[in-house]
Amino acid sequence: MTTPESGFGAELEPFAGITSFMRLPVTRDLTGVDVAVVGVPYDGGTSYRSGARLGPRRIREASVMLWGYNNALAVKPLDVLKVVDYGDVNVIPPSITESMANIEARADAVLAAGATVLALGGDHSISLPLMRAHARKFGPLGVVHFDAHPDTWHREFDEQPYSHGTSFRRAIEEKIIDPSRYVQMGLRGPTPEAMDWQWARERGVRAITMDDVVELGLPAVVRTMREALRGPIYVSLDIDAADPAFAPGTGTPEVGGFTSREMLQLVRGLRGVELVGCDVVEVSPPYDHGDITSILAANLAFELLSLMAVRRRGGLEGNGEPRGFSMRAG
Ligand code: MN
Ligand code: MN
């Protein structure tokens, strides 16, 4: 390459330089920026195994081999969108409320500058302040929530309202989420009570369990998922939606989840929806092996970026349903 050397960034080999997401420039200058990748290294909301505070750094490391052209979606996102690595939110480990305030303020700043947030967690408690900021700008959100768990507990620790298991309960209570445009993808595993899954369903939330996925097959699942999606959509992707065989590095693993390939197909199935913000959470590097989980998370973040690029570029075929993923079969 003949581009001048800055000592970091994409003009160097992938193994060289200071690590940023996809070797993008690190800056808080959002002039002309379409998408800001924001690290949120907070894991004080975890109930079992912590370590997701190390997620953003490791996902960045795992992202350096993302070469840029997405063959499945036929788009090179960095040619369509100006994307930067916005660095990390200043979190306060012993205070979830102060950390949430800082997360919300950072998301507000990115949105005020006209950019879209792609957040890298962190545990799932970070999604509530992120969604609060997005709902303030876009109104009640439609949500696609990939997760083994519904995260709709009333209280997880005594009377504490906030944790990684309560975010979506609070968001529905605060009317940040429109329940009729909210889909949970990949629920499974035992729960303390039946109510853990029922609470959201009773409020009109669509829950697609792993048993549903096995019964329906992926194309039908994509169709069902898309039926609920109108208006501004926030995608929240808990990496434990994937099976622990494909994502061992996470805090609350549940067997019987999606394969990596299925996760990619489901995210690509969101092609054409009005994606206004997203996060990839619950990657806990201390429990990972061979970076399996962080590589998956980095690739899913790249798919989300690609969806934004496809939508920005326009020219959707037909009704915007994904090509290369037969919507007729099944
Ligand atoms: Mn979760
Ligand atoms: Mn989960």
Short mmCIF file of C-alpha atoms in Angstrom, two decimals, residues 66-207:
data_model
loop_
_atom_site.label_atom_id
_atom_site.label_comp_id
_atom_site.label_asym_id
_atom_site.label_seq_id
_atom_site.Cartn_x
_atom_site.Cartn_y
_atom_site.Cartn_z
CA LEU A 66 -13.40 -7.87 8.63
CA TRP A 67 -12.19 -6.86 5.20
CA GLY A 68 -15.10 -4.70 4.25
CA TYR A 69 -17.15 -6.29 1.47
CA ASN A 70 -20.21 -8.19 2.65
CA ASN A 71 -20.80 -10.87 0.03
CA ALA A 72 -24.15 -12.00 1.44
CA LEU A 73 -25.65 -8.51 1.41
CA ALA A 74 -23.62 -7.32 -1.60
CA VAL A 75 -22.47 -4.12 0.05
CA LYS A 76 -19.25 -2.56 1.27
CA PRO A 77 -20.53 -0.63 4.27
CA LEU A 78 -17.51 1.63 4.66
CA ASP A 79 -17.98 2.82 1.06
CA VAL A 80 -21.58 3.83 1.80
CA LEU A 81 -21.30 5.08 5.37
CA LYS A 82 -18.78 7.17 7.25
CA VAL A 83 -18.09 5.07 10.35
CA VAL A 84 -15.82 5.90 13.28
CA ASP A 85 -14.80 4.20 16.49
CA TYR A 86 -16.13 6.62 19.09
CA GLY A 87 -14.15 5.03 21.92
CA ASP A 88 -15.73 3.96 25.18
CA VAL A 89 -18.29 5.43 27.54
CA ASN A 90 -16.82 6.42 30.90
CA VAL A 91 -18.53 3.88 33.15
CA ILE A 92 -18.41 3.85 36.96
CA PRO A 93 -18.05 0.20 38.06
CA PRO A 94 -19.67 0.48 41.52
CA SER A 95 -22.62 2.58 40.33
CA ILE A 96 -25.10 1.24 37.81
CA THR A 97 -27.22 4.40 37.87
CA GLU A 98 -24.25 6.73 37.25
CA SER A 99 -23.00 4.42 34.50
CA MET A 100 -26.44 4.37 32.92
CA ALA A 101 -26.55 8.18 33.02
CA ASN A 102 -23.18 8.37 31.25
CA ILE A 103 -24.27 5.82 28.64
CA GLU A 104 -27.48 7.72 27.97
CA ALA A 105 -25.62 11.05 27.70
CA ARG A 106 -23.15 9.58 25.20
CA ALA A 107 -25.94 8.06 23.12
CA ASP A 108 -27.77 11.41 23.21
CA ALA A 109 -24.64 13.16 21.94
CA VAL A 110 -24.20 10.73 19.05
CA LEU A 111 -27.87 10.96 18.08
CA ALA A 112 -27.85 14.76 18.34
CA ALA A 113 -24.96 14.80 15.87
CA GLY A 114 -27.11 12.84 13.43
CA ALA A 115 -25.14 9.61 13.71
CA THR A 116 -26.36 6.08 14.45
CA VAL A 117 -25.14 4.16 17.49
CA LEU A 118 -23.63 0.68 17.18
CA ALA A 119 -22.83 -0.15 20.80
CA LEU A 120 -20.52 -2.93 21.98
CA GLY A 121 -21.19 -4.15 25.53
CA GLY A 122 -20.95 -4.68 28.29
CA ASP A 123 -23.78 -6.58 29.92
CA HIS A 124 -27.43 -6.20 28.94
CA SER A 125 -28.14 -3.49 31.51
CA ILE A 126 -26.53 -1.03 29.07
CA SER A 127 -29.42 -1.41 26.62
CA LEU A 128 -31.90 0.45 28.81
CA PRO A 129 -30.06 3.80 28.77
CA LEU A 130 -29.30 3.27 25.07
CA MET A 131 -32.98 2.65 24.28
CA ARG A 132 -34.03 5.60 26.45
CA ALA A 133 -31.90 7.91 24.31
CA HIS A 134 -33.23 6.38 21.10
CA ALA A 135 -36.87 6.59 22.18
CA ARG A 136 -36.39 10.26 23.05
CA LYS A 137 -35.39 10.87 19.43
CA PHE A 138 -37.53 8.34 17.56
CA GLY A 139 -40.52 7.73 19.82
CA PRO A 140 -41.52 4.29 21.12
CA LEU A 141 -39.21 1.75 19.53
CA GLY A 142 -39.83 -1.49 17.76
CA VAL A 143 -37.22 -3.93 19.04
CA VAL A 144 -35.63 -7.14 17.84
CA HIS A 145 -34.10 -8.71 20.93
CA PHE A 146 -31.88 -11.75 20.40
CA ASP A 147 -31.44 -13.54 23.71
CA ALA A 148 -31.82 -16.86 25.50
CA HIS A 149 -33.55 -14.83 28.23
CA PRO A 150 -36.42 -12.33 28.09
CA ASP A 151 -34.73 -9.93 30.56
CA THR A 152 -38.15 -8.91 31.82
CA TRP A 153 -37.72 -9.67 35.49
CA HIS A 154 -39.37 -7.20 37.86
CA ARG A 155 -36.45 -7.19 40.31
CA GLU A 156 -33.33 -9.31 40.11
CA PHE A 157 -31.52 -8.25 43.29
CA ASP A 158 -33.82 -7.40 46.20
CA GLU A 159 -35.39 -4.05 45.36
CA GLN A 160 -32.82 -2.96 42.76
CA PRO A 161 -34.68 -1.92 39.62
CA TYR A 162 -31.67 -2.20 37.30
CA SER A 163 -29.64 -5.22 36.23
CA HIS A 164 -29.03 -7.13 33.02
CA GLY A 165 -32.18 -9.16 33.68
CA THR A 166 -34.63 -6.26 34.02
CA SER A 167 -33.81 -3.92 31.10
CA PHE A 168 -36.70 -4.88 28.86
CA ARG A 169 -39.24 -4.86 31.71
CA ARG A 170 -38.22 -1.31 32.59
CA ALA A 171 -38.28 -0.31 28.91
CA ILE A 172 -41.86 -1.56 28.50
CA GLU A 173 -42.92 0.09 31.77
CA GLU A 174 -41.32 3.37 30.67
CA LYS A 175 -43.08 3.06 27.27
CA ILE A 176 -39.72 3.21 25.49
CA ILE A 177 -40.69 0.02 23.65
CA ASP A 178 -43.91 -0.51 21.75
CA PRO A 179 -44.75 -4.11 22.81
CA SER A 180 -46.67 -4.79 19.59
CA ARG A 181 -43.47 -4.10 17.60
CA TYR A 182 -41.17 -6.05 19.90
CA VAL A 183 -39.86 -9.54 19.05
CA GLN A 184 -37.80 -11.76 21.36
CA MET A 185 -35.69 -14.29 19.46
CA GLY A 186 -34.21 -17.49 20.88
CA LEU A 187 -35.80 -17.90 24.32
CA ARG A 188 -34.99 -21.21 25.98
CA GLY A 189 -33.93 -22.92 29.15
CA PRO A 190 -35.52 -23.33 32.55
CA THR A 191 -36.78 -20.31 34.47
CA PRO A 192 -37.77 -19.81 38.11
CA GLU A 193 -41.45 -19.47 37.11
CA ALA A 194 -43.64 -19.66 34.00
CA MET A 195 -44.31 -15.96 34.50
CA ASP A 196 -40.77 -15.17 33.35
CA TRP A 197 -41.83 -15.78 29.75
CA GLN A 198 -45.50 -14.87 30.13
CA TRP A 199 -45.20 -11.31 31.41
CA ALA A 200 -44.06 -9.91 28.06
CA ARG A 201 -46.43 -12.11 26.05
CA GLU A 202 -49.37 -10.82 28.05
CA ARG A 203 -48.41 -7.35 26.87
CA GLY A 204 -48.41 -8.29 23.20
CA VAL A 205 -44.73 -9.05 22.77
CA ARG A 206 -43.93 -11.70 20.18
CA ALA A 207 -41.65 -14.38 21.63
#
